PDB file of N, CA and C in Angstrom:
ATOM      1  N   THR A 111     184.451 213.207 100.545  1.00 59.00           N
ATOM      2  CA  THR A 111     183.243 213.522 101.278  1.00 59.00           C
ATOM      3  C   THR A 111     182.855 212.424 102.243  1.00 59.00           C
ATOM      4  N   GLY A 112     183.415 211.265 102.124  1.00 75.00           N
ATOM      5  CA  GLY A 112     183.045 210.154 102.979  1.00 75.00           C
ATOM      6  C   GLY A 112     181.846 209.375 102.476  1.00 75.00           C
ATOM      7  N   LEU A 113     181.241 209.808 101.395  1.00 78.00           N
ATOM      8  CA  LEU A 113     180.093 209.116 100.822  1.00 78.00           C
ATOM      9  C   LEU A 113     180.550 207.769 100.270  1.00 78.00           C
ATOM     10  N   THR A 114     179.884 206.693 100.686  1.00 85.00           N
ATOM     11  CA  THR A 114     180.273 205.366 100.215  1.00 85.00           C
ATOM     12  C   THR A 114     179.206 204.702  99.362  1.00 85.00           C
ATOM     13  N   SER A 115     177.972 205.227  99.419  1.00 90.00           N
ATOM     14  CA  SER A 115     176.912 204.650  98.597  1.00 90.00           C
ATOM     15  C   SER A 115     175.830 205.683  98.334  1.00 90.00           C
ATOM     16  N   VAL A 116     175.100 205.426  97.260  1.00 91.00           N
ATOM     17  CA  VAL A 116     173.970 206.284  96.904  1.00 91.00           C
ATOM     18  C   VAL A 116     172.938 205.417  96.194  1.00 91.00           C
ATOM     19  N   THR A 117     171.670 205.731  96.417  1.00 95.00           N
ATOM     20  CA  THR A 117     170.589 205.033  95.726  1.00 95.00           C
ATOM     21  C   THR A 117     169.859 206.039  94.853  1.00 95.00           C
ATOM     22  N   LEU A 118     169.743 205.705  93.583  1.00 95.00           N
ATOM     23  CA  LEU A 118     169.009 206.532  92.624  1.00 95.00           C
ATOM     24  C   LEU A 118     167.646 205.882  92.432  1.00 95.00           C
ATOM     25  N   GLY A 119     166.595 206.620  92.690  1.00 97.00           N
ATOM     26  CA  GLY A 119     165.247 206.090  92.648  1.00 97.00           C
ATOM     27  C   GLY A 119     164.747 205.705  91.268  1.00 97.00           C
ATOM     28  N   LYS A 120     163.573 205.125  91.254  1.00 97.00           N
ATOM     29  CA  LYS A 120     162.945 204.646  90.019  1.00 97.00           C
ATOM     30  C   LYS A 120     162.678 205.762  89.017  1.00 97.00           C
ATOM     31  N   ASP A 121     162.590 207.007  89.492  1.00 97.00           N
ATOM     32  CA  ASP A 121     162.279 208.128  88.609  1.00 97.00           C
ATOM     33  C   ASP A 121     163.511 208.828  88.040  1.00 97.00           C
ATOM     34  N   CYS A 122     164.703 208.351  88.347  1.00 96.00           N
ATOM     35  CA  CYS A 122     165.928 208.944  87.816  1.00 96.00           C
ATOM     36  C   CYS A 122     165.950 208.757  86.302  1.00 96.00           C
ATOM     37  N   THR A 123     166.145 209.847  85.565  1.00 95.00           N
ATOM     38  CA  THR A 123     166.118 209.759  84.097  1.00 95.00           C
ATOM     39  C   THR A 123     167.454 210.068  83.436  1.00 95.00           C
ATOM     40  N   SER A 124     168.390 210.694  84.165  1.00 94.00           N
ATOM     41  CA  SER A 124     169.678 210.995  83.543  1.00 94.00           C
ATOM     42  C   SER A 124     170.752 211.287  84.586  1.00 94.00           C
ATOM     43  N   LEU A 125     171.994 211.084  84.179  1.00 92.00           N
ATOM     44  CA  LEU A 125     173.174 211.421  84.976  1.00 92.00           C
ATOM     45  C   LEU A 125     174.138 212.170  84.078  1.00 92.00           C
ATOM     46  N   SER A 126     174.732 213.229  84.594  1.00 89.00           N
ATOM     47  CA  SER A 126     175.645 214.021  83.776  1.00 89.00           C
ATOM     48  C   SER A 126     177.104 213.635  84.045  1.00 89.00           C
ATOM     49  N   TYR A 127     178.000 214.291  83.332  1.00 85.00           N
ATOM     50  CA  TYR A 127     179.428 214.057  83.492  1.00 85.00           C
ATOM     51  C   TYR A 127     179.838 214.228  84.948  1.00 85.00           C
ATOM     52  N   TYR A 128     180.640 213.302  85.452  1.00 83.00           N
ATOM     53  CA  TYR A 128     181.205 213.358  86.803  1.00 83.00           C
ATOM     54  C   TYR A 128     180.150 213.624  87.876  1.00 83.00           C
ATOM     55  N   ALA A 129     178.985 213.008  87.732  1.00 83.00           N
ATOM     56  CA  ALA A 129     177.905 213.182  88.703  1.00 83.00           C
ATOM     57  C   ALA A 129     178.333 212.764  90.111  1.00 83.00           C
ATOM     58  N   PHE A 130     179.216 211.790  90.194  1.00 75.00           N
ATOM     59  CA  PHE A 130     179.666 211.315  91.499  1.00 75.00           C
ATOM     60  C   PHE A 130     181.174 211.341  91.637  1.00 75.00           C
ATOM     61  N   GLY A 131     181.779 212.361  91.090  1.00 67.00           N
ATOM     62  CA  GLY A 131     183.205 212.564  91.303  1.00 67.00           C
ATOM     63  C   GLY A 131     184.090 211.773  90.380  1.00 67.00           C
ATOM     64  N   TYR A 132     185.330 211.747  90.740  1.00 63.00           N
ATOM     65  CA  TYR A 132     186.362 211.151  89.907  1.00 63.00           C
ATOM     66  C   TYR A 132     187.046 210.019  90.662  1.00 63.00           C
ATOM     67  N   GLY A 133     187.113 208.877  90.051  1.00 59.00           N
ATOM     68  CA  GLY A 133     187.878 207.763  90.594  1.00 59.00           C
ATOM     69  C   GLY A 133     187.354 207.205  91.903  1.00 59.00           C
ATOM     70  N   ALA A 134     186.051 207.098  92.028  1.00 63.00           N
ATOM     71  CA  ALA A 134     185.461 206.589  93.272  1.00 63.00           C
ATOM     72  C   ALA A 134     185.966 205.178  93.567  1.00 63.00           C
ATOM     73  N   THR A 135     186.397 204.978  94.787  1.00 71.00           N
ATOM     74  CA  THR A 135     186.891 203.678  95.219  1.00 71.00           C
ATOM     75  C   THR A 135     185.970 203.132  96.303  1.00 71.00           C
ATOM     76  N   GLY A 136     185.518 201.905  96.151  1.00 80.00           N
ATOM     77  CA  GLY A 136     184.653 201.300  97.137  1.00 80.00           C
ATOM     78  C   GLY A 136     183.286 201.948  97.211  1.00 80.00           C
ATOM     79  N   PHE A 137     182.885 202.579  96.149  1.00 85.00           N
ATOM     80  CA  PHE A 137     181.631 203.317  96.086  1.00 85.00           C
ATOM     81  C   PHE A 137     180.568 202.422  95.467  1.00 85.00           C
ATOM     82  N   THR A 138     179.376 202.372  96.063  1.00 92.00           N
ATOM     83  CA  THR A 138     178.286 201.560  95.533  1.00 92.00           C
ATOM     84  C   THR A 138     177.142 202.464  95.105  1.00 92.00           C
ATOM     85  N   VAL A 139     176.718 202.293  93.868  1.00 93.00           N
ATOM     86  CA  VAL A 139     175.571 203.014  93.332  1.00 93.00           C
ATOM     87  C   VAL A 139     174.476 201.987  93.089  1.00 93.00           C
ATOM     88  N   THR A 140     173.312 202.201  93.682  1.00 97.00           N
ATOM     89  CA  THR A 140     172.165 201.331  93.438  1.00 97.00           C
ATOM     90  C   THR A 140     171.176 202.139  92.601  1.00 97.00           C
ATOM     91  N   VAL A 141     170.831 201.611  91.439  1.00 97.00           N
ATOM     92  CA  VAL A 141     169.902 202.298  90.545  1.00 97.00           C
ATOM     93  C   VAL A 141     168.622 201.469  90.492  1.00 97.00           C
ATOM     94  N   GLN A 142     167.511 202.082  90.867  1.00 98.00           N
ATOM     95  CA  GLN A 142     166.247 201.362  90.921  1.00 98.00           C
ATOM     96  C   GLN A 142     165.449 201.442  89.623  1.00 98.00           C
ATOM     97  N   ALA A 143     165.807 202.335  88.721  1.00 97.00           N
ATOM     98  CA  ALA A 143     165.078 202.496  87.461  1.00 97.00           C
ATOM     99  C   ALA A 143     165.233 201.246  86.596  1.00 97.00           C
ATOM    100  N   THR A 144     164.131 200.746  86.057  1.00 97.00           N
ATOM    101  CA  THR A 144     164.208 199.562  85.200  1.00 97.00           C
ATOM    102  C   THR A 144     164.755 199.901  83.819  1.00 97.00           C
ATOM    103  N   THR A 145     164.527 201.122  83.366  1.00 97.00           N
ATOM    104  CA  THR A 145     165.118 201.600  82.115  1.00 97.00           C
ATOM    105  C   THR A 145     166.367 202.394  82.474  1.00 97.00           C
ATOM    106  N   PRO A 146     167.510 202.071  81.885  1.00 97.00           N
ATOM    107  CA  PRO A 146     168.726 202.801  82.239  1.00 97.00           C
ATOM    108  C   PRO A 146     168.555 204.310  82.009  1.00 97.00           C
ATOM    109  N   PRO A 147     168.850 205.124  83.015  1.00 96.00           N
ATOM    110  CA  PRO A 147     168.798 206.567  82.821  1.00 96.00           C
ATOM    111  C   PRO A 147     169.793 206.980  81.738  1.00 96.00           C
ATOM    112  N   ALA A 148     169.498 208.055  81.031  1.00 95.00           N
ATOM    113  CA  ALA A 148     170.446 208.567  80.041  1.00 95.00           C
ATOM    114  C   ALA A 148     171.752 208.849  80.776  1.00 95.00           C
ATOM    115  N   GLY A 149     172.822 208.300  80.276  1.00 88.00           N
ATOM    116  CA  GLY A 149     174.100 208.450  80.962  1.00 88.00           C
ATOM    117  C   GLY A 149     175.147 209.086  80.079  1.00 88.00           C
ATOM    118  N   GLN A 150     175.957 209.921  80.679  1.00 84.00           N
ATOM    119  CA  GLN A 150     177.057 210.563  79.984  1.00 84.00           C
ATOM    120  C   GLN A 150     178.340 209.769  80.228  1.00 84.00           C
ATOM    121  N   THR A 151     179.224 209.779  79.268  1.00 80.00           N
ATOM    122  CA  THR A 151     180.529 209.179  79.469  1.00 80.00           C
ATOM    123  C   THR A 151     181.158 209.855  80.685  1.00 80.00           C
ATOM    124  N   SER A 152     181.780 209.118  81.521  1.00 86.00           N
ATOM    125  CA  SER A 152     182.453 209.619  82.724  1.00 86.00           C
ATOM    126  C   SER A 152     181.496 210.086  83.813  1.00 86.00           C
ATOM    127  N   MET A 153     180.281 209.554  83.864  1.00 88.00           N
ATOM    128  CA  MET A 153     179.347 209.953  84.922  1.00 88.00           C
ATOM    129  C   MET A 153     179.834 209.535  86.298  1.00 88.00           C
ATOM    130  N   PHE A 154     180.690 208.512  86.360  1.00 86.00           N
ATOM    131  CA  PHE A 154     181.294 208.085  87.623  1.00 86.00           C
ATOM    132  C   PHE A 154     182.805 208.280  87.572  1.00 86.00           C
ATOM    133  N   GLY A 155     183.260 209.286  86.873  1.00 82.00           N
ATOM    134  CA  GLY A 155     184.683 209.446  86.605  1.00 82.00           C
ATOM    135  C   GLY A 155     185.031 208.577  85.414  1.00 82.00           C
ATOM    136  N   THR A 156     186.275 208.521  85.069  1.00 82.00           N
ATOM    137  CA  THR A 156     186.648 207.674  83.942  1.00 82.00           C
ATOM    138  C   THR A 156     186.419 206.213  84.322  1.00 82.00           C
ATOM    139  N   ALA A 157     186.024 205.426  83.360  1.00 83.00           N
ATOM    140  CA  ALA A 157     185.733 204.016  83.633  1.00 83.00           C
ATOM    141  C   ALA A 157     186.948 203.304  84.216  1.00 83.00           C
ATOM    142  N   SER A 158     188.131 203.653  83.760  1.00 83.00           N
ATOM    143  CA  SER A 158     189.343 202.983  84.253  1.00 83.00           C
ATOM    144  C   SER A 158     189.671 203.372  85.693  1.00 83.00           C
ATOM    145  N   SER A 159     189.161 204.513  86.159  1.00 83.00           N
ATOM    146  CA  SER A 159     189.453 204.941  87.532  1.00 83.00           C
ATOM    147  C   SER A 159     188.359 204.539  88.522  1.00 83.00           C
ATOM    148  N   PHE A 160     187.197 204.117  88.024  1.00 85.00           N
ATOM    149  CA  PHE A 160     186.096 203.752  88.904  1.00 85.00           C
ATOM    150  C   PHE A 160     186.348 202.377  89.499  1.00 85.00           C
ATOM    151  N   LYS A 161     186.326 202.286  90.811  1.00 85.00           N
ATOM    152  CA  LYS A 161     186.590 201.012  91.499  1.00 85.00           C
ATOM    153  C   LYS A 161     185.411 200.633  92.380  1.00 85.00           C
ATOM    154  N   GLY A 162     184.207 200.942  91.924  1.00 89.00           N
ATOM    155  CA  GLY A 162     183.014 200.675  92.711  1.00 89.00           C
ATOM    156  C   GLY A 162     182.120 199.635  92.078  1.00 89.00           C
ATOM    157  N   THR A 163     180.894 199.577  92.586  1.00 94.00           N
ATOM    158  CA  THR A 163     179.890 198.633  92.123  1.00 94.00           C
ATOM    159  C   THR A 163     178.626 199.402  91.773  1.00 94.00           C
ATOM    160  N   ILE A 164     178.000 199.014  90.678  1.00 95.00           N
ATOM    161  CA  ILE A 164     176.736 199.607  90.262  1.00 95.00           C
ATOM    162  C   ILE A 164     175.693 198.498  90.264  1.00 95.00           C
ATOM    163  N   LYS A 165     174.727 198.611  91.175  1.00 98.00           N
ATOM    164  CA  LYS A 165     173.679 197.603  91.303  1.00 98.00           C
ATOM    165  C   LYS A 165     172.433 198.080  90.571  1.00 98.00           C
ATOM    166  N   VAL A 166     171.886 197.201  89.733  1.00 98.00           N
ATOM    167  CA  VAL A 166     170.704 197.536  88.928  1.00 98.00           C
ATOM    168  C   VAL A 166     169.674 196.413  89.052  1.00 98.00           C
ATOM    169  N   PRO A 167     168.417 196.671  88.694  1.00 98.00           N
ATOM    170  CA  PRO A 167     167.414 195.601  88.735  1.00 98.00           C
ATOM    171  C   PRO A 167     167.863 194.401  87.887  1.00 98.00           C
ATOM    172  N   ALA A 168     167.707 193.208  88.429  1.00 98.00           N
ATOM    173  CA  ALA A 168     168.163 191.995  87.738  1.00 98.00           C
ATOM    174  C   ALA A 168     167.597 191.865  86.331  1.00 98.00           C
ATOM    175  N   ALA A 169     166.339 192.199  86.154  1.00 98.00           N
ATOM    176  CA  ALA A 169     165.708 192.066  84.840  1.00 98.00           C
ATOM    177  C   ALA A 169     166.258 193.070  83.823  1.00 98.00           C
ATOM    178  N   SER A 170     166.966 194.084  84.300  1.00 98.00           N
ATOM    179  CA  SER A 170     167.488 195.139  83.427  1.00 98.00           C
ATOM    180  C   SER A 170     169.005 195.065  83.242  1.00 98.00           C
ATOM    181  N   LEU A 171     169.627 194.045  83.784  1.00 98.00           N
ATOM    182  CA  LEU A 171     171.086 193.942  83.764  1.00 98.00           C
ATOM    183  C   LEU A 171     171.666 194.101  82.360  1.00 98.00           C
ATOM    184  N   ASP A 172     171.182 193.347  81.399  1.00 98.00           N
ATOM    185  CA  ASP A 172     171.715 193.421  80.035  1.00 98.00           C
ATOM    186  C   ASP A 172     171.477 194.788  79.407  1.00 98.00           C
ATOM    187  N   ALA A 173     170.333 195.389  79.693  1.00 98.00           N
ATOM    188  CA  ALA A 173     170.030 196.717  79.141  1.00 98.00           C
ATOM    189  C   ALA A 173     171.020 197.755  79.660  1.00 98.00           C
ATOM    190  N   TYR A 174     171.337 197.707  80.942  1.00 97.00           N
ATOM    191  CA  TYR A 174     172.316 198.641  81.510  1.00 97.00           C
ATOM    192  C   TYR A 174     173.693 198.433  80.891  1.00 97.00           C
ATOM    193  N   LYS A 175     174.105 197.182  80.775  1.00 97.00           N
ATOM    194  CA  LYS A 175     175.444 196.892  80.253  1.00 97.00           C
ATOM    195  C   LYS A 175     175.619 197.325  78.799  1.00 97.00           C
ATOM    196  N   ALA A 176     174.508 197.511  78.080  1.00 96.00           N
ATOM    197  CA  ALA A 176     174.571 197.908  76.675  1.00 96.00           C
ATOM    198  C   ALA A 176     174.212 199.380  76.447  1.00 96.00           C
ATOM    199  N   ALA A 177     173.706 200.058  77.460  1.00 96.00           N
ATOM    200  CA  ALA A 177     173.198 201.423  77.283  1.00 96.00           C
ATOM    201  C   ALA A 177     174.327 202.448  77.130  1.00 96.00           C
ATOM    202  N   THR A 178     174.056 203.466  76.330  1.00 92.00           N
ATOM    203  CA  THR A 178     175.005 204.557  76.122  1.00 92.00           C
ATOM    204  C   THR A 178     175.413 205.141  77.469  1.00 92.00           C
ATOM    205  N   GLY A 179     176.686 205.326  77.656  1.00 92.00           N
ATOM    206  CA  GLY A 179     177.216 205.856  78.909  1.00 92.00           C
ATOM    207  C   GLY A 179     177.479 204.762  79.926  1.00 92.00           C
ATOM    208  N   TRP A 180     176.564 203.852  80.084  1.00 94.00           N
ATOM    209  CA  TRP A 180     176.691 202.758  81.050  1.00 94.00           C
ATOM    210  C   TRP A 180     177.646 201.677  80.573  1.00 94.00           C
ATOM    211  N   VAL A 181     177.707 201.476  79.265  1.00 94.00           N
ATOM    212  CA  VAL A 181     178.523 200.403  78.710  1.00 94.00           C
ATOM    213  C   VAL A 181     179.991 200.520  79.151  1.00 94.00           C
ATOM    214  N   ALA A 182     180.471 201.725  79.383  1.00 92.00           N
ATOM    215  CA  ALA A 182     181.855 201.921  79.824  1.00 92.00           C
ATOM    216  C   ALA A 182     182.106 201.306  81.198  1.00 92.00           C
ATOM    217  N   TYR A 183     181.047 201.148  81.989  1.00 93.00           N
ATOM    218  CA  TYR A 183     181.154 200.603  83.343  1.00 93.00           C
ATOM    219  C   TYR A 183     180.651 199.166  83.424  1.00 93.00           C
ATOM    220  N   GLU A 184     180.536 198.504  82.288  1.00 95.00           N
ATOM    221  CA  GLU A 184     179.958 197.157  82.197  1.00 95.00           C
ATOM    222  C   GLU A 184     180.542 196.195  83.241  1.00 95.00           C
ATOM    223  N   ALA A 185     181.834 196.236  83.450  1.00 94.00           N
ATOM    224  CA  ALA A 185     182.479 195.311  84.401  1.00 94.00           C
ATOM    225  C   ALA A 185     182.059 195.560  85.849  1.00 94.00           C
ATOM    226  N   HIS A 186     181.477 196.715  86.117  1.00 94.00           N
ATOM    227  CA  HIS A 186     181.091 197.087  87.489  1.00 94.00           C
ATOM    228  C   HIS A 186     179.593 196.934  87.746  1.00 94.00           C
ATOM    229  N   ILE A 187     178.836 196.616  86.712  1.00 96.00           N
ATOM    230  CA  ILE A 187     177.384 196.535  86.828  1.00 96.00           C
ATOM    231  C   ILE A 187     176.974 195.120  87.218  1.00 96.00           C
ATOM    232  N   VAL A 188     176.204 195.020  88.315  1.00 98.00           N
ATOM    233  CA  VAL A 188     175.742 193.737  88.813  1.00 98.00           C
ATOM    234  C   VAL A 188     174.248 193.793  89.092  1.00 98.00           C
ATOM    235  N   ALA A 189     173.621 192.635  89.156  1.00 98.00           N
ATOM    236  CA  ALA A 189     172.187 192.564  89.460  1.00 98.00           C
ATOM    237  C   ALA A 189     171.951 192.794  90.941  1.00 98.00           C
ATOM    238  N   GLU A 190     170.912 193.539  91.248  1.00 93.00           N
ATOM    239  CA  GLU A 190     170.524 193.819  92.630  1.00 93.00           C
ATOM    240  C   GLU A 190     169.737 192.653  93.161  1.00 93.00           C
TER     241      GLU A 190
END
């Protein structure tokens, strides 16, 4: 689709399976919610195929890295 980035607002509460496709490369997701939205395994494709960056609020970094669904993408999660 040519989409290279997306910003999920502070009111985002959940992401479902394959919400942003499979194996995104060079894709940046910025999540503004301080509480990690409920996440499904493979919300960004399989963790091993995802080659992007997930930016989250700095104060919430550890919470995202430990949250269900998000933990699979721990290596890609960085502070905004």
